Amino acid sequence: MSLPPWLAAVLAISWIGGILLAWKIGRSRGKRSWPTARPQPREPKNKDELTRRDFVANVSHELRTPVSIIKGFSDSLIEDYDDLPEARQKDFLGKIQRNARRLNALVEDLLTLAKLEESAPSLRLEKLDFHALFRTATENLLASRQNLKATLSLDIPPSELMIEGDAEKLVSLIENLIDNAVLHAEGASEIKVRARKEKGESFVVCSIEDDGQGIAEEELGRLFECFYRVDKGRSRERGGTGLGLSIAREVVEAHGGEISAGSQLGKGTVFSFRLPTLS
């Protein structure tokens, strides 16, 4: 039995409509299955966030080198131990040891810096004779730097000068500043260390001055930034973690003092800091 043309057309239209309806329902269900919770739009990066990201990037870069060296030489020792002459084995072990020490120094400096950057850094305050402390720190450094090329001269009056401070952190401050001059003052023949109290003032002024190559004026404002190096390649060769001056700044400011740097190309550099004295 054949269907009338009009009925056939109605059935065809209904069939096509059913298919389209089923397709739309399936599509809408597919859309609903996608999670609706999405991340909030990114906030513009502020200065603090950019500083943190730069810091993490710098830390990663500084850690990568010693870790890579330790891994490379230790892998070689394990794989080729039986074929390596004893002298080569000792050379590899020496490189591993030096970079392990470098890695340890970097981690210790990072921990020190993190503690000092706290809103209320913990200081073991006690009454100290600053001149005696300064002399002790300098003598300790001389003992550990027996191959010092530059002459180290001290200008520290013998009279007592009482301050309130953390002895351990202040010794670290003095050693960092002198060590910075020893490591990075290229061509220096003399390093002068001075401590004095200006008449009528309530603070002690200290300076570490060298007669090395000096630092360009545009570099001076960044010297106390973490990992900032004037000559990045050569600075790493000479040693240091790139955090010494940052730590020095934090120690001085934690004691209520100020630190600064001045330099002239070809004439040398001077780092100065001052701390309040006890009245």
CSV table of C-alpha atoms in Angstrom, one decimal:
chain,number,residue,atom,x,y,z
A,1,MET,CA,0.0,0.0,0.0
A,2,SER,CA,1.5,3.3,-1.0
A,3,LEU,CA,1.3,6.4,1.2
A,4,PRO,CA,-0.2,9.6,0.0
A,5,PRO,CA,2.5,12.1,-1.0
A,6,TRP,CA,1.5,14.6,1.7
A,7,LEU,CA,1.8,11.9,4.4
A,8,ALA,CA,5.2,10.8,3.1
A,9,ALA,CA,6.3,14.4,3.2
A,10,VAL,CA,5.1,14.9,6.8
A,11,LEU,CA,6.8,11.7,8.0
A,12,ALA,CA,10.1,12.7,6.2
A,13,ILE,CA,10.0,16.1,7.9
A,14,SER,CA,9.3,14.5,11.3
A,15,TRP,CA,12.1,12.1,10.8
A,16,ILE,CA,14.6,14.8,9.9
A,17,GLY,CA,13.4,17.0,12.8
A,18,GLY,CA,13.9,14.1,15.3
A,19,ILE,CA,17.4,13.6,14.1
A,20,LEU,CA,18.2,17.3,14.5
A,21,LEU,CA,16.6,17.3,18.0
A,22,ALA,CA,18.6,14.3,19.1
A,23,TRP,CA,21.8,16.0,17.7
A,24,LYS,CA,21.1,19.2,19.7
A,25,ILE,CA,20.4,17.3,22.9
A,26,GLY,CA,23.6,15.3,22.6
A,27,ARG,CA,25.6,18.5,21.9
A,28,SER,CA,24.1,20.3,24.9
A,29,ARG,CA,24.9,17.3,27.1
A,30,GLY,CA,28.5,17.4,25.8
A,31,LYS,CA,28.8,21.0,26.7
A,32,ARG,CA,27.4,20.5,30.2
A,33,SER,CA,30.0,17.7,30.8
A,34,TRP,CA,32.8,20.2,30.5
A,35,PRO,CA,33.7,21.7,33.9
A,36,THR,CA,32.3,25.2,34.4
A,37,ALA,CA,34.8,26.3,37.0
A,38,ARG,CA,37.7,28.1,35.3
A,39,PRO,CA,40.8,30.0,36.6
A,40,GLN,CA,40.2,33.6,37.4
A,41,PRO,CA,41.9,36.1,35.0
A,42,ARG,CA,45.5,36.6,35.8
A,43,GLU,CA,46.3,39.7,37.8
A,44,PRO,CA,49.0,42.0,36.4
A,45,LYS,CA,52.4,41.0,37.8
A,46,ASN,CA,53.5,43.5,40.5
A,47,LYS,CA,57.0,44.4,41.4
A,48,ASP,CA,57.2,42.0,44.4
A,49,GLU,CA,56.1,39.0,42.3
A,50,LEU,CA,58.6,39.8,39.6
A,51,THR,CA,61.3,40.2,42.2
A,52,ARG,CA,60.4,36.8,43.7
A,53,ARG,CA,60.5,35.2,40.2
A,54,ASP,CA,63.9,36.7,39.4
A,55,PHE,CA,65.2,35.5,42.8
A,56,VAL,CA,64.0,31.9,42.2
A,57,ALA,CA,65.5,32.0,38.7
A,58,ASN,CA,68.8,33.2,40.0
A,59,VAL,CA,68.9,30.6,42.8
A,60,SER,CA,68.1,27.9,40.2
A,61,HIS,CA,70.9,29.1,38.0
A,62,GLU,CA,73.4,29.3,40.9
A,63,LEU,CA,72.5,25.8,42.1
A,64,ARG,CA,72.6,24.2,38.6
A,65,THR,CA,76.4,24.7,38.0
A,66,PRO,CA,77.8,22.9,41.1
A,67,VAL,CA,75.1,20.2,41.0
A,68,SER,CA,75.9,19.5,37.3
A,69,ILE,CA,79.7,19.4,38.1
A,70,ILE,CA,79.2,17.0,41.0
A,71,LYS,CA,76.9,14.8,39.0
A,72,GLY,CA,79.2,14.7,36.0
A,73,PHE,CA,82.4,13.8,37.8
A,74,SER,CA,80.7,11.3,40.2
A,75,ASP,CA,79.1,9.6,37.1
A,76,SER,CA,82.5,9.4,35.5
A,77,LEU,CA,84.1,7.9,38.6
A,78,ILE,CA,81.4,5.3,38.9
A,79,GLU,CA,81.4,4.3,35.2
A,80,ASP,CA,85.2,4.5,34.6
A,81,TYR,CA,86.6,3.9,38.0
A,82,ASP,CA,88.7,0.8,37.1
A,83,ASP,CA,90.2,2.5,34.0
A,84,LEU,CA,91.0,5.9,35.6
A,85,PRO,CA,94.5,6.4,36.9
A,86,GLU,CA,94.8,7.3,40.6
A,87,ALA,CA,95.8,10.9,39.8
A,88,ARG,CA,92.6,11.4,37.7
A,89,GLN,CA,90.5,9.8,40.4
A,90,LYS,CA,91.9,12.3,43.0
A,91,ASP,CA,91.4,15.2,40.5
A,92,PHE,CA,87.7,14.2,40.0
A,93,LEU,CA,87.2,13.9,43.8
A,94,GLY,CA,88.8,17.3,44.3
A,95,LYS,CA,86.4,18.9,41.9
A,96,ILE,CA,83.4,17.2,43.5
A,97,GLN,CA,84.6,18.3,47.0
A,98,ARG,CA,85.1,22.0,45.8
A,99,ASN,CA,81.6,22.2,44.3
A,100,ALA,CA,80.0,20.4,47.2
A,101,ARG,CA,81.5,23.1,49.5
A,102,ARG,CA,80.3,25.8,47.1
A,103,LEU,CA,76.8,24.3,47.2
A,104,ASN,CA,76.9,24.1,51.0
A,105,ALA,CA,78.0,27.7,51.2
A,106,LEU,CA,75.2,28.8,48.9
A,107,VAL,CA,72.6,26.9,50.9
A,108,GLU,CA,73.9,28.4,54.2
A,109,ASP,CA,73.9,31.9,52.8
A,110,LEU,CA,70.3,31.4,51.5
A,111,LEU,CA,69.2,30.3,54.9
A,112,THR,CA,71.0,33.2,56.6
A,113,LEU,CA,69.4,35.7,54.2
A,114,ALA,CA,65.9,34.2,54.7
A,115,LYS,CA,66.2,34.6,58.5
A,116,LEU,CA,67.5,38.1,58.2
A,117,GLU,CA,64.7,39.1,55.8
A,118,GLU,CA,62.0,38.2,58.3
A,119,SER,CA,59.9,41.0,59.5
A,120,ALA,CA,61.4,40.7,63.0
A,121,PRO,CA,64.8,38.9,62.5
A,122,SER,CA,66.0,37.1,65.6
A,123,LEU,CA,69.1,38.7,67.0
A,124,ARG,CA,71.0,37.6,70.1
A,125,LEU,CA,71.6,41.1,71.5
A,126,GLU,CA,74.4,41.7,74.0
A,127,LYS,CA,76.7,44.5,74.9
A,128,LEU,CA,79.8,44.4,72.8
A,129,ASP,CA,83.1,46.2,72.5
A,130,PHE,CA,82.9,46.9,68.8
A,131,HIS,CA,86.6,47.6,68.3
A,132,ALA,CA,87.5,44.3,69.9
A,133,LEU,CA,84.9,42.5,67.8
A,134,PHE,CA,86.2,44.2,64.6
A,135,ARG,CA,89.8,43.3,65.4
A,136,THR,CA,88.9,39.7,66.1
A,137,ALA,CA,86.9,39.3,62.9
A,138,THR,CA,89.8,40.8,60.9
A,139,GLU,CA,92.4,38.6,62.5
A,140,ASN,CA,90.2,35.5,61.9
A,141,LEU,CA,90.0,36.4,58.2
A,142,LEU,CA,93.8,36.9,57.9
A,143,ALA,CA,94.3,33.5,59.4
A,144,SER,CA,92.1,31.9,56.8
A,145,ARG,CA,93.5,33.9,53.9
A,146,GLN,CA,97.2,33.1,54.2
A,147,ASN,CA,97.8,33.6,50.4
A,148,LEU,CA,96.4,37.2,50.5
A,149,LYS,CA,98.1,39.2,47.8
A,150,ALA,CA,97.0,42.7,49.0
A,151,THR,CA,98.2,44.3,52.2
A,152,LEU,CA,95.6,44.5,54.9
A,153,SER,CA,96.0,47.5,57.2
A,154,LEU,CA,93.9,48.2,60.3
A,155,ASP,CA,93.0,51.6,61.7
A,156,ILE,CA,91.0,50.7,64.8
A,157,PRO,CA,91.5,52.9,67.9
A,158,PRO,CA,92.2,50.9,71.1
A,159,SER,CA,89.5,52.6,73.2
A,160,GLU,CA,86.4,50.7,74.1
A,161,LEU,CA,83.3,51.5,72.0
A,162,MET,CA,80.2,49.8,73.3
A,163,ILE,CA,77.3,48.8,71.1
A,164,GLU,CA,74.4,46.4,71.4
A,165,GLY,CA,74.4,43.7,68.8
A,166,ASP,CA,74.5,40.1,67.7
A,167,ALA,CA,78.2,39.1,67.8
A,168,GLU,CA,78.0,36.2,65.4
A,169,LYS,CA,76.1,38.2,62.8
A,170,LEU,CA,78.4,41.3,63.1
A,171,VAL,CA,81.5,39.1,62.7
A,172,SER,CA,79.9,37.7,59.5
A,173,LEU,CA,79.2,41.2,58.3
A,174,ILE,CA,82.8,42.3,58.7
A,175,GLU,CA,84.2,39.1,57.2
A,176,ASN,CA,81.8,39.4,54.2
A,177,LEU,CA,82.9,43.0,53.4
A,178,ILE,CA,86.6,42.3,53.7
A,179,ASP,CA,86.3,39.0,51.8
A,180,ASN,CA,84.4,40.9,49.1
A,181,ALA,CA,87.4,43.2,48.6
A,182,VAL,CA,89.8,40.3,48.7
A,183,LEU,CA,87.9,38.4,46.0
A,184,HIS,CA,86.7,41.1,43.7
A,185,ALA,CA,89.0,44.1,43.9
A,186,GLU,CA,91.1,43.3,40.9
A,187,GLY,CA,94.6,44.8,41.0
A,188,ALA,CA,94.3,45.9,44.6
A,189,SER,CA,97.6,46.2,46.5
A,190,GLU,CA,96.1,47.4,49.8
A,191,ILE,CA,92.9,47.0,51.7
A,192,LYS,CA,92.3,49.5,54.5
A,193,VAL,CA,90.0,48.7,57.3
A,194,ARG,CA,88.9,51.6,59.6
A,195,ALA,CA,86.5,52.0,62.5
A,196,ARG,CA,85.9,55.2,64.4
A,197,LYS,CA,83.3,57.2,66.3
A,198,GLU,CA,82.9,60.8,65.1
A,199,LYS,CA,83.0,63.3,67.9
A,200,GLY,CA,79.5,64.1,69.2
A,201,GLU,CA,77.9,61.4,67.1
A,202,SER,CA,75.9,58.4,68.5
A,203,PHE,CA,77.1,55.8,66.0
A,204,VAL,CA,80.3,54.1,64.9
A,205,VAL,CA,81.5,54.4,61.3
A,206,CYS,CA,83.3,51.5,59.6
A,207,SER,CA,84.9,51.3,56.2
A,208,ILE,CA,86.7,48.8,54.0
A,209,GLU,CA,88.6,50.5,51.2
A,210,ASP,CA,90.6,49.0,48.4
A,211,ASP,CA,92.7,50.6,45.6
A,212,GLY,CA,91.6,48.2,42.9
A,213,GLN,CA,90.0,48.7,39.5
A,214,GLY,CA,86.9,50.4,40.9
A,215,ILE,CA,83.2,50.0,39.9
A,216,ALA,CA,81.3,52.1,37.4
A,217,GLU,CA,78.8,54.5,38.9
A,218,GLU,CA,75.8,52.9,37.2
A,219,GLU,CA,76.6,49.6,38.9
A,220,LEU,CA,76.8,50.9,42.5
A,221,GLY,CA,73.0,51.0,43.1
A,222,ARG,CA,72.7,47.3,42.4
A,223,LEU,CA,75.6,45.9,44.4
A,224,PHE,CA,73.5,44.9,47.4
A,225,GLU,CA,71.0,42.9,45.2
A,226,CYS,CA,71.0,39.1,45.6
A,227,PHE,CA,73.3,37.4,43.1
A,228,TYR,CA,74.2,40.7,41.3
A,229,ARG,CA,77.8,40.6,40.0
A,230,VAL,CA,79.6,43.4,38.2
A,231,ASP,CA,81.6,40.8,36.2
A,232,LYS,CA,79.5,37.7,36.3
A,233,GLY,CA,82.0,35.2,34.7
A,234,ARG,CA,85.1,36.3,36.6
A,235,SER,CA,83.2,36.7,39.9
A,236,ARG,CA,82.2,33.0,39.8
A,237,GLU,CA,85.7,32.0,39.0
A,238,ARG,CA,87.0,33.8,42.1
A,239,GLY,CA,84.5,32.2,44.4
A,240,GLY,CA,81.7,33.5,46.6
A,241,THR,CA,78.0,32.9,46.4
A,242,GLY,CA,76.8,36.3,45.2
A,243,LEU,CA,75.0,36.9,48.5
A,244,GLY,CA,77.7,38.4,50.7
A,245,LEU,CA,76.7,42.0,50.2
A,246,SER,CA,73.0,41.2,50.5
A,247,ILE,CA,73.6,39.6,53.8
A,248,ALA,CA,75.8,42.5,54.9
A,249,ARG,CA,73.0,44.9,54.1
A,250,GLU,CA,70.4,42.8,56.1
A,251,VAL,CA,72.7,42.5,59.1
A,252,VAL,CA,73.4,46.3,59.2
A,253,GLU,CA,69.7,47.2,58.8
A,254,ALA,CA,68.6,44.6,61.4
A,255,HIS,CA,70.9,46.5,63.9
A,256,GLY,CA,69.3,49.8,63.0
A,257,GLY,CA,72.3,51.0,60.8
A,258,GLU,CA,73.0,52.0,57.3
A,259,ILE,CA,75.4,50.7,54.6
A,260,SER,CA,76.7,52.3,51.4
A,261,ALA,CA,79.2,52.0,48.6
A,262,GLY,CA,81.3,54.5,46.7
A,263,SER,CA,83.8,54.0,43.9
A,264,GLN,CA,85.9,55.6,41.2
A,265,LEU,CA,87.1,53.6,38.2
A,266,GLY,CA,90.8,53.1,38.4
A,267,LYS,CA,91.0,54.4,42.0
A,268,GLY,CA,89.2,51.8,44.1
A,269,THR,CA,86.1,51.1,46.1
A,270,VAL,CA,84.9,51.8,49.6
A,271,PHE,CA,82.1,50.0,51.5
A,272,SER,CA,81.0,51.9,54.6
A,273,PHE,CA,78.5,51.1,57.3
A,274,ARG,CA,77.5,52.7,60.6
A,275,LEU,CA,75.8,51.3,63.7
A,276,PRO,CA,74.3,53.0,66.7
A,277,THR,CA,76.3,53.0,69.9
A,278,LEU,CA,75.2,52.7,73.5
A,279,SER,CA,74.9,56.1,75.2
